[in-house]
Amino acid sequence: MAVAIIGGTGFLGTAIAKALVARGETPVQVARLTSPYEVVTGSITAAADRADQPALEAIFAEHGVTRVIDVLTLSLENTRALLAATAAAGARYVMISAIDVYANYGGLMGMETPPVVKRPSREDDPVRTALYPYRGNPRRPKGFDDALIDDYDKVPIEAAAREDARLDATILRLPAIYGPGDKQGRFTWITEALAAGGPIRMDERAAAWPQTFITLDDAAAAVALAATSDCGGETFNIAPPIQRTMGEWAALFARLAGRDGAVELMPPGSGGLMQERAEVTNMAYPLTMDGARFEARFGPVQQRPEEEVLRSLLP
């Protein structure tokens, strides 16, 4: 079995390559290769743009690719060539999707007003009907072209992958990923407050808001397992069983830093951390994910002790 990783030299792609090598596979890391990247021993790198269907088809044919893991699913237009190349190779398409497809995210961002799902979202829960969450929104992922992010939405890509009769698609939905090398800085607001030496003063609204996170190594290992298993046509959330509010995440970091009790809750308007997010989003909608289906099929997601990873992020 040969597995190609599209976006294979980035943050998650590199980790997936390592996880596949650990499983005895020889992954093909496909990327434009225009920026420095980590060489993963036991893998192969190949240069191609995801929009270049002939180049992708040639790579898939050369290496006998039977699985394609698509890490950089940003827009449907940006993905059509890859879907066609995957179909031409007769390979399974494994889409890395995200928690933001759920209706709760649309409510959180003020795009729509669906019923609040208070428990962690499950695979069969409603997805957003309002599309393109970053159009006109200055809060957007870092490191991507603005025009591409304007068209960002995984909901249409999921639908296209499912509906394409040529494809045997697996959809893997992930929450926010953290770990060394995370360019989005998921927890830098906490670690910077700790580094400054004072208390972690948090907006009380944000402190009560729950969000699911997963470590990079756990996400990569789960993706590698699903991609090399017989689960075509299925959708899985990949998430640990632990659910925390943002205040609980801050308190955990403080404890690991030897600063128990360092979290202080601040009233609205007093400048607490995450105040801006509390003011521009509807925090009645949690952003949590239920990973029970994946765990029942494949076993526990957690591979590396959580506290070990969190300590690695401390100042």
mmCIF file of C-alpha atoms in Angstrom:
data_model
loop_
_atom_site.group_PDB
_atom_site.id
_atom_site.type_symbol
_atom_site.label_atom_id
_atom_site.label_comp_id
_atom_site.label_asym_id
_atom_site.label_seq_id
_atom_site.Cartn_x
_atom_site.Cartn_y
_atom_site.Cartn_z
ATOM 1 C CA MET A 1 0.000 0.000 0.000
ATOM 2 C CA ALA A 2 1.388 3.405 -1.002
ATOM 3 C CA VAL A 3 0.031 6.506 0.715
ATOM 4 C CA ALA A 4 0.402 10.002 -0.713
ATOM 5 C CA ILE A 5 0.074 13.001 1.608
ATOM 6 C CA ILE A 6 -0.985 16.218 -0.122
ATOM 7 C CA GLY A 7 0.473 19.094 1.867
ATOM 8 C CA GLY A 8 2.860 16.466 3.139
ATOM 9 C CA THR A 9 5.696 18.721 4.313
ATOM 10 C CA GLY A 10 3.662 21.031 6.559
ATOM 11 C CA PHE A 11 2.850 20.919 10.277
ATOM 12 C CA LEU A 12 0.349 18.059 10.169
ATOM 13 C CA GLY A 13 1.564 16.479 6.927
ATOM 14 C CA THR A 14 5.066 15.891 8.287
ATOM 15 C CA ALA A 15 3.672 14.346 11.467
ATOM 16 C CA ILE A 16 1.423 12.040 9.421
ATOM 17 C CA ALA A 17 4.430 10.972 7.340
ATOM 18 C CA LYS A 18 6.290 10.022 10.522
ATOM 19 C CA ALA A 19 3.262 8.119 11.808
ATOM 20 C CA LEU A 20 2.970 6.198 8.531
ATOM 21 C CA VAL A 21 6.671 5.307 8.600
ATOM 22 C CA ALA A 22 6.171 4.020 12.154
ATOM 23 C CA ARG A 23 3.435 1.767 10.751
ATOM 24 C CA GLY A 24 5.846 0.327 8.180
ATOM 25 C CA GLU A 25 4.618 2.410 5.232
ATOM 26 C CA THR A 26 6.683 4.471 2.774
ATOM 27 C CA PRO A 27 4.619 7.653 2.409
ATOM 28 C CA VAL A 28 4.924 10.027 -0.523
ATOM 29 C CA GLN A 29 4.951 13.609 0.752
ATOM 30 C CA VAL A 30 3.537 15.736 -2.063
ATOM 31 C CA ALA A 31 4.046 19.501 -1.861
ATOM 32 C CA ARG A 32 5.340 22.343 -3.968
ATOM 33 C CA LEU A 33 8.681 22.051 -2.111
ATOM 34 C CA THR A 34 9.342 25.772 -2.464
ATOM 35 C CA SER A 35 9.947 26.272 1.272
ATOM 36 C CA PRO A 36 12.317 24.531 3.690
ATOM 37 C CA TYR A 37 10.916 21.320 5.136
ATOM 38 C CA GLU A 38 11.914 18.517 7.463
ATOM 39 C CA VAL A 39 13.205 15.383 5.758
ATOM 40 C CA VAL A 40 11.368 12.375 7.169
ATOM 41 C CA THR A 41 13.539 9.262 7.073
ATOM 42 C CA GLY A 42 11.713 6.462 5.298
ATOM 43 C CA SER A 43 9.463 8.717 3.215
ATOM 44 C CA ILE A 44 9.612 10.010 -0.357
ATOM 45 C CA THR A 45 9.053 13.627 -1.399
ATOM 46 C CA ALA A 46 7.520 14.665 -4.704
ATOM 47 C CA ALA A 47 6.978 18.179 -6.077
ATOM 48 C CA ALA A 48 3.539 19.122 -7.380
ATOM 49 C CA ASP A 49 0.842 21.722 -6.897
ATOM 50 C CA ARG A 50 -2.499 20.311 -5.752
ATOM 51 C CA ALA A 51 -4.146 22.017 -8.731
ATOM 52 C CA ASP A 52 -1.870 20.276 -11.267
ATOM 53 C CA GLN A 53 -3.850 17.159 -12.164
ATOM 54 C CA PRO A 54 -1.363 15.696 -14.696
ATOM 55 C CA ALA A 55 1.529 16.038 -12.230
ATOM 56 C CA LEU A 56 -0.489 14.417 -9.460
ATOM 57 C CA GLU A 57 -1.562 11.556 -11.725
ATOM 58 C CA ALA A 58 2.060 10.955 -12.719
ATOM 59 C CA ILE A 59 3.188 10.846 -9.081
ATOM 60 C CA PHE A 60 0.372 8.503 -8.088
ATOM 61 C CA ALA A 61 1.154 6.170 -11.012
ATOM 62 C CA GLU A 62 4.920 6.197 -10.386
ATOM 63 C CA HIS A 63 4.527 5.170 -6.759
ATOM 64 C CA GLY A 64 1.464 2.947 -7.042
ATOM 65 C CA VAL A 65 -0.547 5.159 -4.713
ATOM 66 C CA THR A 66 -3.688 3.533 -3.267
ATOM 67 C CA ARG A 67 -4.489 6.113 -0.563
ATOM 68 C CA VAL A 68 -4.403 9.920 -0.821
ATOM 69 C CA ILE A 69 -4.483 11.918 2.430
ATOM 70 C CA ASP A 70 -5.495 15.507 1.705
ATOM 71 C CA VAL A 71 -4.236 17.728 4.511
ATOM 72 C CA LEU A 72 -4.784 21.144 2.874
ATOM 73 C CA THR A 73 -8.504 21.059 2.120
ATOM 74 C CA LEU A 74 -9.164 24.777 1.845
ATOM 75 C CA SER A 75 -11.636 25.349 -0.998
ATOM 76 C CA LEU A 76 -13.553 23.151 -3.408
ATOM 77 C CA GLU A 77 -12.063 24.857 -6.465
ATOM 78 C CA ASN A 78 -8.608 24.252 -4.985
ATOM 79 C CA THR A 79 -9.466 20.542 -4.585
ATOM 80 C CA ARG A 80 -11.181 19.526 -7.845
ATOM 81 C CA ALA A 81 -7.952 18.557 -9.650
ATOM 82 C CA LEU A 82 -6.863 16.408 -6.720
ATOM 83 C CA LEU A 83 -10.216 14.610 -6.584
ATOM 84 C CA ALA A 84 -9.937 13.858 -10.297
ATOM 85 C CA ALA A 85 -6.337 12.625 -9.995
ATOM 86 C CA THR A 86 -7.259 10.427 -7.048
ATOM 87 C CA ALA A 87 -10.169 8.948 -8.989
ATOM 88 C CA ALA A 88 -7.945 8.316 -12.023
ATOM 89 C CA ALA A 89 -5.536 6.380 -9.797
ATOM 90 C CA GLY A 90 -8.372 4.313 -8.310
ATOM 91 C CA ALA A 91 -7.161 5.416 -4.877
ATOM 92 C CA ARG A 92 -9.118 6.132 -1.713
ATOM 93 C CA TYR A 93 -9.469 9.816 -0.884
ATOM 94 C CA VAL A 94 -8.889 10.572 2.808
ATOM 95 C CA MET A 95 -9.997 14.114 3.583
ATOM 96 C CA ILE A 96 -8.742 15.973 6.630
ATOM 97 C CA SER A 97 -11.773 17.999 7.648
ATOM 98 C CA ALA A 98 -12.413 20.006 10.797
ATOM 99 C CA ILE A 99 -14.748 20.785 13.653
ATOM 100 C CA ASP A 100 -15.763 23.981 11.861
ATOM 101 C CA VAL A 101 -18.120 22.063 9.557
ATOM 102 C CA TYR A 102 -20.624 21.627 12.408
ATOM 103 C CA ALA A 103 -23.600 23.940 12.804
ATOM 104 C CA ASN A 104 -22.338 25.006 16.226
ATOM 105 C CA TYR A 105 -19.454 26.768 14.488
ATOM 106 C CA GLY A 106 -21.890 28.714 12.338
ATOM 107 C CA GLY A 107 -23.685 29.808 15.501
ATOM 108 C CA LEU A 108 -20.421 30.661 17.245
ATOM 109 C CA MET A 109 -19.326 32.866 14.336
ATOM 110 C CA GLY A 110 -22.730 34.542 14.014
ATOM 111 C CA MET A 111 -23.223 33.149 10.501
ATOM 112 C CA GLU A 112 -26.496 31.430 11.415
ATOM 113 C CA THR A 113 -28.596 30.653 14.496
ATOM 114 C CA PRO A 114 -29.002 26.863 14.674
ATOM 115 C CA PRO A 115 -30.159 25.133 17.875
ATOM 116 C CA VAL A 116 -27.241 24.943 20.301
ATOM 117 C CA VAL A 117 -25.731 21.461 20.588
ATOM 118 C CA LYS A 118 -24.442 21.595 24.150
ATOM 119 C CA ARG A 119 -22.797 18.158 24.148
ATOM 120 C CA PRO A 120 -19.725 17.467 21.971
ATOM 121 C CA SER A 121 -20.691 17.309 18.293
ATOM 122 C CA ARG A 122 -21.089 13.865 16.719
ATOM 123 C CA GLU A 123 -20.604 12.801 13.121
ATOM 124 C CA ASP A 124 -24.340 12.739 12.380
ATOM 125 C CA ASP A 125 -25.034 16.192 13.841
ATOM 126 C CA PRO A 126 -26.040 18.995 11.440
ATOM 127 C CA VAL A 127 -23.339 20.831 9.532
ATOM 128 C CA ARG A 128 -23.373 24.522 8.694
ATOM 129 C CA THR A 129 -25.754 25.796 6.041
ATOM 130 C CA ALA A 130 -24.027 29.205 5.943
ATOM 131 C CA LEU A 131 -20.785 28.916 3.976
ATOM 132 C CA TYR A 132 -17.387 30.641 3.762
ATOM 133 C CA PRO A 133 -16.713 31.617 7.387
ATOM 134 C CA TYR A 134 -13.729 33.865 6.681
ATOM 135 C CA ARG A 135 -15.253 36.155 4.065
ATOM 136 C CA GLY A 136 -15.160 39.618 5.586
ATOM 137 C CA ASN A 137 -13.743 38.168 8.783
ATOM 138 C CA PRO A 138 -10.354 39.545 9.917
ATOM 139 C CA ARG A 139 -9.914 36.585 12.314
ATOM 140 C CA ARG A 140 -8.510 34.042 9.894
ATOM 141 C CA PRO A 141 -5.809 31.350 9.811
ATOM 142 C CA LYS A 142 -2.267 32.635 9.482
ATOM 143 C CA GLY A 143 0.075 31.901 6.615
ATOM 144 C CA PHE A 144 -2.446 31.589 3.762
ATOM 145 C CA ASP A 145 -3.295 33.775 0.772
ATOM 146 C CA ASP A 146 -6.281 36.019 1.546
ATOM 147 C CA ALA A 147 -8.084 35.161 -1.702
ATOM 148 C CA LEU A 148 -7.806 31.454 -0.955
ATOM 149 C CA ILE A 149 -9.038 31.897 2.619
ATOM 150 C CA ASP A 150 -12.017 33.903 1.353
ATOM 151 C CA ASP A 151 -13.142 30.719 -0.416
ATOM 152 C CA TYR A 152 -12.231 28.454 2.504
ATOM 153 C CA ASP A 153 -14.916 25.955 3.469
ATOM 154 C CA LYS A 154 -14.693 22.221 4.106
ATOM 155 C CA VAL A 155 -18.466 21.672 3.967
ATOM 156 C CA PRO A 156 -18.634 21.762 0.123
ATOM 157 C CA ILE A 157 -15.490 19.610 -0.158
ATOM 158 C CA GLU A 158 -16.979 16.948 2.119
ATOM 159 C CA ALA A 159 -20.146 16.934 0.016
ATOM 160 C CA ALA A 160 -18.219 16.705 -3.264
ATOM 161 C CA ALA A 161 -16.073 13.825 -1.988
ATOM 162 C CA ARG A 162 -19.107 11.886 -0.771
ATOM 163 C CA GLU A 163 -21.124 12.470 -3.939
ATOM 164 C CA ASP A 164 -18.342 11.648 -6.421
ATOM 165 C CA ALA A 165 -19.186 8.138 -7.661
ATOM 166 C CA ARG A 166 -15.563 7.681 -8.760
ATOM 167 C CA LEU A 167 -14.251 7.977 -5.199
ATOM 168 C CA ASP A 168 -14.140 5.820 -2.095
ATOM 169 C CA ALA A 169 -13.818 8.663 0.402
ATOM 170 C CA THR A 170 -13.037 8.695 4.118
ATOM 171 C CA ILE A 171 -13.645 11.945 5.992
ATOM 172 C CA LEU A 172 -11.700 12.640 9.181
ATOM 173 C CA ARG A 173 -12.824 15.664 11.206
ATOM 174 C CA LEU A 174 -10.279 17.094 13.631
ATOM 175 C CA PRO A 175 -10.449 19.762 16.332
ATOM 176 C CA ALA A 176 -7.737 22.395 16.785
ATOM 177 C CA ILE A 177 -4.278 20.782 16.768
ATOM 178 C CA TYR A 178 -1.488 21.914 19.068
ATOM 179 C CA GLY A 179 2.146 21.032 19.635
ATOM 180 C CA PRO A 180 5.656 22.291 18.849
ATOM 181 C CA GLY A 181 5.683 24.098 15.517
ATOM 182 C CA ASP A 182 2.023 25.179 15.660
ATOM 183 C CA LYS A 183 1.959 28.372 13.574
ATOM 184 C CA GLN A 184 -1.567 29.190 14.753
ATOM 185 C CA GLY A 185 -0.290 29.575 18.327
ATOM 186 C CA ARG A 186 -3.253 27.780 19.910
ATOM 187 C CA PHE A 187 -2.030 28.346 23.457
ATOM 188 C CA THR A 188 0.457 31.212 23.126
ATOM 189 C CA TRP A 189 -1.955 33.547 24.918
ATOM 190 C CA ILE A 190 -1.521 31.333 27.998
ATOM 191 C CA THR A 191 2.212 30.678 27.717
ATOM 192 C CA GLU A 192 2.982 34.356 27.095
ATOM 193 C CA ALA A 193 0.995 35.326 30.207
ATOM 194 C CA LEU A 194 2.943 32.769 32.222
ATOM 195 C CA ALA A 195 6.237 33.994 30.771
ATOM 196 C CA ALA A 196 5.367 37.545 31.842
ATOM 197 C CA GLY A 197 5.255 36.328 35.423
ATOM 198 C CA GLY A 198 1.866 37.701 36.399
ATOM 199 C CA PRO A 199 -1.511 35.998 36.723
ATOM 200 C CA ILE A 200 -3.479 34.752 33.715
ATOM 201 C CA ARG A 201 -6.294 37.292 33.700
ATOM 202 C CA MET A 202 -9.112 35.889 31.572
ATOM 203 C CA ASP A 203 -12.404 37.286 30.398
ATOM 204 C CA GLU A 204 -14.951 35.352 32.461
ATOM 205 C CA ARG A 205 -17.139 34.644 29.426
ATOM 206 C CA ALA A 206 -14.266 33.072 27.520
ATOM 207 C CA ALA A 207 -13.102 31.150 30.585
ATOM 208 C CA ALA A 208 -16.442 29.303 30.692
ATOM 209 C CA TRP A 209 -16.401 28.419 26.986
ATOM 210 C CA PRO A 210 -15.460 24.813 26.099
ATOM 211 C CA GLN A 211 -13.229 23.872 23.150
ATOM 212 C CA THR A 212 -11.681 20.555 22.130
ATOM 213 C CA PHE A 213 -7.988 20.320 21.210
ATOM 214 C CA ILE A 214 -5.774 17.418 20.153
ATOM 215 C CA THR A 215 -1.999 16.977 20.211
ATOM 216 C CA LEU A 216 -0.174 16.852 16.881
ATOM 217 C CA ASP A 217 1.189 13.350 17.477
ATOM 218 C CA ASP A 218 -2.211 11.950 18.457
ATOM 219 C CA ALA A 219 -3.900 13.518 15.426
ATOM 220 C CA ALA A 220 -1.226 12.192 13.066
ATOM 221 C CA ALA A 221 -1.272 8.668 14.489
ATOM 222 C CA ALA A 222 -5.066 8.496 14.222
ATOM 223 C CA VAL A 223 -5.032 9.754 10.617
ATOM 224 C CA ALA A 224 -2.360 7.222 9.660
ATOM 225 C CA LEU A 225 -4.349 4.399 11.264
ATOM 226 C CA ALA A 226 -7.611 5.333 9.541
ATOM 227 C CA ALA A 227 -5.932 5.919 6.164
ATOM 228 C CA THR A 228 -4.399 2.440 6.156
ATOM 229 C CA SER A 229 -7.566 0.716 7.384
ATOM 230 C CA ASP A 230 -10.671 -0.410 5.532
ATOM 231 C CA CYS A 231 -13.042 2.460 6.267
ATOM 232 C CA GLY A 232 -13.968 3.895 2.877
ATOM 233 C CA GLY A 233 -17.224 5.815 2.761
ATOM 234 C CA GLU A 234 -17.141 6.603 6.481
ATOM 235 C CA THR A 235 -16.807 9.785 8.538
ATOM 236 C CA PHE A 236 -15.008 9.965 11.884
ATOM 237 C CA ASN A 237 -14.296 12.635 14.448
ATOM 238 C CA ILE A 238 -10.735 12.328 15.741
ATOM 239 C CA ALA A 239 -10.771 13.772 19.244
ATOM 240 C CA PRO A 240 -9.656 12.799 22.747
ATOM 241 C CA PRO A 241 -12.346 12.120 25.364
ATOM 242 C CA ILE A 242 -11.251 15.086 27.497
ATOM 243 C CA GLN A 243 -13.403 18.228 27.224
ATOM 244 C CA ARG A 244 -12.285 21.459 28.926
ATOM 245 C CA THR A 245 -13.315 25.071 29.100
ATOM 246 C CA MET A 246 -10.692 27.636 28.153
ATOM 247 C CA GLY A 247 -10.372 28.514 31.828
ATOM 248 C CA GLU A 248 -9.631 24.878 32.609
ATOM 249 C CA TRP A 249 -6.980 24.790 29.883
ATOM 250 C CA ALA A 250 -5.351 27.878 31.389
ATOM 251 C CA ALA A 251 -5.487 26.364 34.878
ATOM 252 C CA LEU A 252 -3.856 23.155 33.615
ATOM 253 C CA PHE A 253 -0.973 25.083 32.056
ATOM 254 C CA ALA A 254 -0.564 27.078 35.259
ATOM 255 C CA ARG A 255 -0.418 23.902 37.358
ATOM 256 C CA LEU A 256 2.187 22.336 35.073
ATOM 257 C CA ALA A 257 4.234 25.535 35.368
ATOM 258 C CA GLY A 258 4.052 25.326 39.165
ATOM 259 C CA ARG A 259 1.651 28.268 39.298
ATOM 260 C CA ASP A 260 -1.520 26.802 40.804
ATOM 261 C CA GLY A 261 -4.184 29.464 41.258
ATOM 262 C CA ALA A 262 -2.655 31.794 38.661
ATOM 263 C CA VAL A 263 -5.912 32.159 36.713
ATOM 264 C CA GLU A 264 -8.056 35.204 37.550
ATOM 265 C CA LEU A 265 -11.485 35.789 36.012
ATOM 266 C CA MET A 266 -12.199 39.292 34.766
ATOM 267 C CA PRO A 267 -15.615 40.858 34.103
ATOM 268 C CA PRO A 268 -16.572 41.877 30.548
ATOM 269 C CA GLY A 269 -14.907 45.074 29.397
ATOM 270 C CA SER A 270 -11.979 44.894 31.819
ATOM 271 C CA GLY A 271 -9.396 43.704 29.288
ATOM 272 C CA GLY A 272 -9.122 40.061 30.253
ATOM 273 C CA LEU A 273 -7.497 37.610 27.871
ATOM 274 C CA MET A 274 -9.833 36.408 25.085
ATOM 275 C CA GLN A 275 -12.119 39.423 25.659
ATOM 276 C CA GLU A 276 -12.077 40.199 21.931
ATOM 277 C CA ARG A 277 -13.182 36.664 21.041
ATOM 278 C CA ALA A 278 -15.957 36.809 23.629
ATOM 279 C CA GLU A 279 -17.202 40.059 22.086
ATOM 280 C CA VAL A 280 -17.172 38.961 18.436
ATOM 281 C CA THR A 281 -18.490 35.399 18.830
ATOM 282 C CA ASN A 282 -21.552 33.799 20.404
ATOM 283 C CA MET A 283 -20.077 31.645 23.139
ATOM 284 C CA ALA A 284 -23.403 30.003 23.857
ATOM 285 C CA TYR A 285 -22.185 27.560 21.186
ATOM 286 C CA PRO A 286 -19.419 25.221 22.416
ATOM 287 C CA LEU A 287 -16.765 24.043 19.966
ATOM 288 C CA THR A 288 -16.360 20.491 21.187
ATOM 289 C CA MET A 289 -16.183 17.155 19.408
ATOM 290 C CA ASP A 290 -17.136 13.574 20.334
ATOM 291 C CA GLY A 291 -14.563 10.993 19.227
ATOM 292 C CA ALA A 292 -16.436 7.920 20.472
ATOM 293 C CA ARG A 293 -17.113 6.469 17.003
ATOM 294 C CA PHE A 294 -13.420 6.453 16.109
ATOM 295 C CA GLU A 295 -12.448 5.016 19.496
ATOM 296 C CA ALA A 296 -15.026 2.229 19.214
ATOM 297 C CA ARG A 297 -13.630 1.294 15.788
ATOM 298 C CA PHE A 298 -9.905 1.785 16.270
ATOM 299 C CA GLY A 299 -9.191 2.207 19.985
ATOM 300 C CA PRO A 300 -8.058 5.212 22.055
ATOM 301 C CA VAL A 301 -6.782 8.259 20.207
ATOM 302 C CA GLN A 302 -4.259 9.320 22.824
ATOM 303 C CA GLN A 303 -0.754 8.048 22.079
ATOM 304 C CA ARG A 304 1.492 10.510 23.915
ATOM 305 C CA PRO A 305 0.860 11.760 27.479
ATOM 306 C CA GLU A 306 -0.951 15.091 27.221
ATOM 307 C CA GLU A 307 0.972 16.735 30.042
ATOM 308 C CA GLU A 308 4.275 15.898 28.339
ATOM 309 C CA VAL A 309 3.183 17.840 25.259
ATOM 310 C CA LEU A 310 1.836 20.770 27.283
ATOM 311 C CA ARG A 311 5.071 21.037 29.249
ATOM 312 C CA SER A 312 6.991 21.239 25.982
ATOM 313 C CA LEU A 313 5.085 24.454 25.201
ATOM 314 C CA LEU A 314 5.814 26.187 28.500
ATOM 315 C CA PRO A 315 8.249 29.115 28.585
#
